Amino acid sequence: MITASIVGGSGYTGGELLRLLLGHPEVEVRQVTSERFAGKFVHKAHPNLRKATTLKFAALDELKAADVLFLALPHGHAMDRIEELASLAERVVDLSADFRLRNPEDYPRWYGREHPTPDWLARFVYGVPELYRTKLINAHYA
């Protein structure tokens, strides 16, 4: 059984990811974070999950270790906290564009800001299996 947590689970992407993970027979969802909904049931933000889970949102500072950590934060947020977040899981999957590009000089042009942790860019594999299938197989950061 793989343990997984979702950081930023109150938005659309986090909710859809949670729905998929809850239905996976080999995954146990350990935590879902949301600062706005901390302490409230997940179904407050995702009514479609009312009977699927009794999980409550946790605050980010309550996040515990898991096998895989999914980052469903708004663009620009994961790059500011990657050191802290990566220390909580062997594998990290970022659903934003924070680690999508290899060249840090491209971030101001495309995303309107400098990348604060450019040394992390080379560690991530862009998660498009049609392009990077062999690299994704053993990737720890995608």
PDB file of C-alpha atoms in Angstrom:
ATOM      1  CA  MET A   1       0.000   0.000   0.000  1.00  0.00           C
ATOM      2  CA  ILE A   2       1.316   3.419  -0.985  1.00  0.00           C
ATOM      3  CA  THR A   3       0.573   6.368   1.285  1.00  0.00           C
ATOM      4  CA  ALA A   4      -0.160   9.661  -0.434  1.00  0.00           C
ATOM      5  CA  SER A   5      -0.940  13.187   0.670  1.00  0.00           C
ATOM      6  CA  ILE A   6      -2.236  16.126  -1.334  1.00  0.00           C
ATOM      7  CA  VAL A   7      -1.013  19.644  -0.622  1.00  0.00           C
ATOM      8  CA  GLY A   8      -3.593  22.196  -1.704  1.00  0.00           C
ATOM      9  CA  GLY A   9      -6.515  19.842  -2.035  1.00  0.00           C
ATOM     10  CA  SER A  10      -9.414  22.291  -1.964  1.00  0.00           C
ATOM     11  CA  GLY A  11      -9.221  23.363  -5.610  1.00  0.00           C
ATOM     12  CA  TYR A  12     -10.434  21.587  -8.718  1.00  0.00           C
ATOM     13  CA  THR A  13      -7.171  19.765  -9.447  1.00  0.00           C
ATOM     14  CA  GLY A  14      -6.751  18.621  -5.851  1.00  0.00           C
ATOM     15  CA  GLY A  15     -10.353  17.439  -5.718  1.00  0.00           C
ATOM     16  CA  GLU A  16     -10.121  15.435  -8.924  1.00  0.00           C
ATOM     17  CA  LEU A  17      -6.824  13.917  -7.812  1.00  0.00           C
ATOM     18  CA  LEU A  18      -8.367  12.988  -4.458  1.00  0.00           C
ATOM     19  CA  ARG A  19     -11.343  11.373  -6.201  1.00  0.00           C
ATOM     20  CA  LEU A  20      -8.999   9.257  -8.322  1.00  0.00           C
ATOM     21  CA  LEU A  21      -6.745   8.276  -5.419  1.00  0.00           C
ATOM     22  CA  LEU A  22      -9.678   7.298  -3.210  1.00  0.00           C
ATOM     23  CA  GLY A  23     -10.702   4.787  -5.851  1.00  0.00           C
ATOM     24  CA  HIS A  24      -7.231   3.287  -6.235  1.00  0.00           C
ATOM     25  CA  PRO A  25      -6.885  -0.067  -4.451  1.00  0.00           C
ATOM     26  CA  GLU A  26      -3.156   0.374  -3.756  1.00  0.00           C
ATOM     27  CA  VAL A  27      -3.267   3.932  -2.343  1.00  0.00           C
ATOM     28  CA  GLU A  28      -4.110   5.170   1.127  1.00  0.00           C
ATOM     29  CA  VAL A  29      -4.701   8.921   1.200  1.00  0.00           C
ATOM     30  CA  ARG A  30      -3.101  10.065   4.409  1.00  0.00           C
ATOM     31  CA  GLN A  31      -3.789  13.819   4.374  1.00  0.00           C
ATOM     32  CA  VAL A  32      -5.219  16.625   2.276  1.00  0.00           C
ATOM     33  CA  THR A  33      -4.230  20.184   3.099  1.00  0.00           C
ATOM     34  CA  SER A  34      -6.063  23.454   2.762  1.00  0.00           C
ATOM     35  CA  GLU A  35      -5.415  26.565   4.781  1.00  0.00           C
ATOM     36  CA  ARG A  36      -8.912  27.917   4.168  1.00  0.00           C
ATOM     37  CA  PHE A  37     -10.713  24.665   5.010  1.00  0.00           C
ATOM     38  CA  ALA A  38      -8.371  23.306   7.708  1.00  0.00           C
ATOM     39  CA  GLY A  39     -10.342  21.182  10.188  1.00  0.00           C
ATOM     40  CA  LYS A  40     -13.365  20.873   7.892  1.00  0.00           C
ATOM     41  CA  PHE A  41     -14.476  17.751   6.056  1.00  0.00           C
ATOM     42  CA  VAL A  42     -13.169  17.389   2.506  1.00  0.00           C
ATOM     43  CA  HIS A  43     -16.732  17.253   1.197  1.00  0.00           C
ATOM     44  CA  LYS A  44     -17.181  20.937   2.206  1.00  0.00           C
ATOM     45  CA  ALA A  45     -15.036  21.839  -0.813  1.00  0.00           C
ATOM     46  CA  HIS A  46     -15.893  18.731  -2.854  1.00  0.00           C
ATOM     47  CA  PRO A  47     -19.542  17.748  -2.324  1.00  0.00           C
ATOM     48  CA  ASN A  48     -19.152  14.865  -4.784  1.00  0.00           C
ATOM     49  CA  LEU A  49     -16.895  13.139  -2.210  1.00  0.00           C
ATOM     50  CA  ARG A  50     -19.436  13.257   0.641  1.00  0.00           C
ATOM     51  CA  LYS A  51     -19.878   9.486   0.839  1.00  0.00           C
ATOM     52  CA  ALA A  52     -16.429   8.604  -0.498  1.00  0.00           C
ATOM     53  CA  THR A  53     -14.327   9.735   2.473  1.00  0.00           C
ATOM     54  CA  THR A  54     -14.436  11.100   6.007  1.00  0.00           C
ATOM     55  CA  LEU A  55     -11.095  12.885   5.630  1.00  0.00           C
ATOM     56  CA  LYS A  56     -10.751  16.393   6.980  1.00  0.00           C
ATOM     57  CA  PHE A  57      -8.476  19.054   5.575  1.00  0.00           C
ATOM     58  CA  ALA A  58      -5.301  19.705   7.547  1.00  0.00           C
ATOM     59  CA  ALA A  59      -3.236  22.870   7.693  1.00  0.00           C
ATOM     60  CA  LEU A  60       0.060  22.715   5.809  1.00  0.00           C
ATOM     61  CA  ASP A  61       2.087  22.911   9.012  1.00  0.00           C
ATOM     62  CA  GLU A  62       0.353  19.680  10.172  1.00  0.00           C
ATOM     63  CA  LEU A  63       1.519  17.717   7.118  1.00  0.00           C
ATOM     64  CA  LYS A  64       3.169  14.392   7.927  1.00  0.00           C
ATOM     65  CA  ALA A  65       5.431  12.163   5.848  1.00  0.00           C
ATOM     66  CA  ALA A  66       3.997   9.965   3.079  1.00  0.00           C
ATOM     67  CA  ASP A  67       5.393   7.839   0.263  1.00  0.00           C
ATOM     68  CA  VAL A  68       4.255  10.316  -2.376  1.00  0.00           C
ATOM     69  CA  LEU A  69       3.290  13.951  -2.046  1.00  0.00           C
ATOM     70  CA  PHE A  70       1.093  15.566  -4.690  1.00  0.00           C
ATOM     71  CA  LEU A  71       1.382  19.346  -4.885  1.00  0.00           C
ATOM     72  CA  ALA A  72      -1.864  20.891  -6.155  1.00  0.00           C
ATOM     73  CA  LEU A  73      -0.938  24.430  -5.181  1.00  0.00           C
ATOM     74  CA  PRO A  74      -1.455  27.503  -7.351  1.00  0.00           C
ATOM     75  CA  HIS A  75       1.428  28.269  -9.696  1.00  0.00           C
ATOM     76  CA  GLY A  76       4.333  29.906  -7.897  1.00  0.00           C
ATOM     77  CA  HIS A  77       3.699  28.414  -4.460  1.00  0.00           C
ATOM     78  CA  ALA A  78       5.490  25.055  -4.601  1.00  0.00           C
ATOM     79  CA  MET A  79       8.752  26.590  -5.795  1.00  0.00           C
ATOM     80  CA  ASP A  80       8.922  28.677  -2.620  1.00  0.00           C
ATOM     81  CA  ARG A  81       8.555  25.646  -0.306  1.00  0.00           C
ATOM     82  CA  ILE A  82      10.070  22.744  -2.227  1.00  0.00           C
ATOM     83  CA  GLU A  83      12.866  22.035   0.281  1.00  0.00           C
ATOM     84  CA  GLU A  84      10.379  21.654   3.120  1.00  0.00           C
ATOM     85  CA  LEU A  85       7.848  19.694   1.072  1.00  0.00           C
ATOM     86  CA  ALA A  86      10.363  17.314  -0.513  1.00  0.00           C
ATOM     87  CA  SER A  87      11.624  16.351   2.931  1.00  0.00           C
ATOM     88  CA  LEU A  88       8.216  14.757   3.632  1.00  0.00           C
ATOM     89  CA  ALA A  89       8.125  12.215   0.789  1.00  0.00           C
ATOM     90  CA  GLU A  90      10.406  10.094  -1.337  1.00  0.00           C
ATOM     91  CA  ARG A  91       8.430  11.086  -4.431  1.00  0.00           C
ATOM     92  CA  VAL A  92       6.875  14.454  -5.228  1.00  0.00           C
ATOM     93  CA  VAL A  93       4.469  15.168  -8.073  1.00  0.00           C
ATOM     94  CA  ASP A  94       3.924  18.861  -8.741  1.00  0.00           C
ATOM     95  CA  LEU A  95       0.740  19.610 -10.680  1.00  0.00           C
ATOM     96  CA  SER A  96       1.606  23.273 -11.225  1.00  0.00           C
ATOM     97  CA  ALA A  97       4.148  24.711 -13.656  1.00  0.00           C
ATOM     98  CA  ASP A  98       6.707  25.464 -10.952  1.00  0.00           C
ATOM     99  CA  PHE A  99       9.213  22.862 -12.158  1.00  0.00           C
ATOM    100  CA  ARG A 100       8.057  22.379 -15.726  1.00  0.00           C
ATOM    101  CA  LEU A 101      10.814  24.281 -17.504  1.00  0.00           C
ATOM    102  CA  ARG A 102      14.518  23.416 -17.311  1.00  0.00           C
ATOM    103  CA  ASN A 103      15.975  26.874 -17.875  1.00  0.00           C
ATOM    104  CA  PRO A 104      15.469  29.270 -14.925  1.00  0.00           C
ATOM    105  CA  GLU A 105      15.793  32.228 -17.315  1.00  0.00           C
ATOM    106  CA  ASP A 106      12.490  31.189 -18.929  1.00  0.00           C
ATOM    107  CA  TYR A 107      10.438  31.691 -15.751  1.00  0.00           C
ATOM    108  CA  PRO A 108      10.254  35.505 -15.803  1.00  0.00           C
ATOM    109  CA  ARG A 109       9.180  35.413 -19.439  1.00  0.00           C
ATOM    110  CA  TRP A 110       6.482  32.748 -19.106  1.00  0.00           C
ATOM    111  CA  TYR A 111       5.442  32.977 -15.455  1.00  0.00           C
ATOM    112  CA  GLY A 112       6.275  36.575 -14.542  1.00  0.00           C
ATOM    113  CA  ARG A 113       8.816  35.874 -11.792  1.00  0.00           C
ATOM    114  CA  GLU A 114      12.280  34.556 -11.118  1.00  0.00           C
ATOM    115  CA  HIS A 115      12.522  30.959  -9.938  1.00  0.00           C
ATOM    116  CA  PRO A 116      13.727  31.011  -6.291  1.00  0.00           C
ATOM    117  CA  THR A 117      15.091  27.426  -6.343  1.00  0.00           C
ATOM    118  CA  PRO A 118      16.617  26.911  -9.809  1.00  0.00           C
ATOM    119  CA  ASP A 119      18.782  24.027  -8.574  1.00  0.00           C
ATOM    120  CA  TRP A 120      15.583  21.944  -8.281  1.00  0.00           C
ATOM    121  CA  LEU A 121      14.617  22.313 -11.954  1.00  0.00           C
ATOM    122  CA  ALA A 122      16.990  19.577 -13.168  1.00  0.00           C
ATOM    123  CA  ARG A 123      15.633  17.130 -10.564  1.00  0.00           C
ATOM    124  CA  PHE A 124      12.094  17.189 -11.953  1.00  0.00           C
ATOM    125  CA  VAL A 125      10.917  15.239 -14.986  1.00  0.00           C
ATOM    126  CA  TYR A 126       8.080  16.855 -16.901  1.00  0.00           C
ATOM    127  CA  GLY A 127       5.233  14.372 -16.475  1.00  0.00           C
ATOM    128  CA  VAL A 128       4.218  13.827 -20.079  1.00  0.00           C
ATOM    129  CA  PRO A 129       4.613  10.077 -20.655  1.00  0.00           C
ATOM    130  CA  GLU A 130       4.379  10.456 -24.420  1.00  0.00           C
ATOM    131  CA  LEU A 131       7.605  12.477 -24.264  1.00  0.00           C
ATOM    132  CA  TYR A 132       9.437  11.287 -21.140  1.00  0.00           C
ATOM    133  CA  ARG A 133       8.167   7.754 -20.391  1.00  0.00           C
ATOM    134  CA  THR A 134      11.590   6.231 -19.671  1.00  0.00           C
ATOM    135  CA  LYS A 135      12.668   9.114 -17.437  1.00  0.00           C
ATOM    136  CA  LEU A 136       9.388   9.032 -15.495  1.00  0.00           C
ATOM    137  CA  ILE A 137       9.699   5.369 -14.575  1.00  0.00           C
ATOM    138  CA  ASN A 138      12.352   6.005 -11.911  1.00  0.00           C
ATOM    139  CA  ALA A 139      11.738   9.698 -11.283  1.00  0.00           C
ATOM    140  CA  HIS A 140      11.472  10.898  -7.712  1.00  0.00           C
ATOM    141  CA  TYR A 141      10.215  14.331  -8.760  1.00  0.00           C
ATOM    142  CA  ALA A 142       7.730  14.839 -11.558  1.00  0.00           C
TER     143      ALA A 142
END
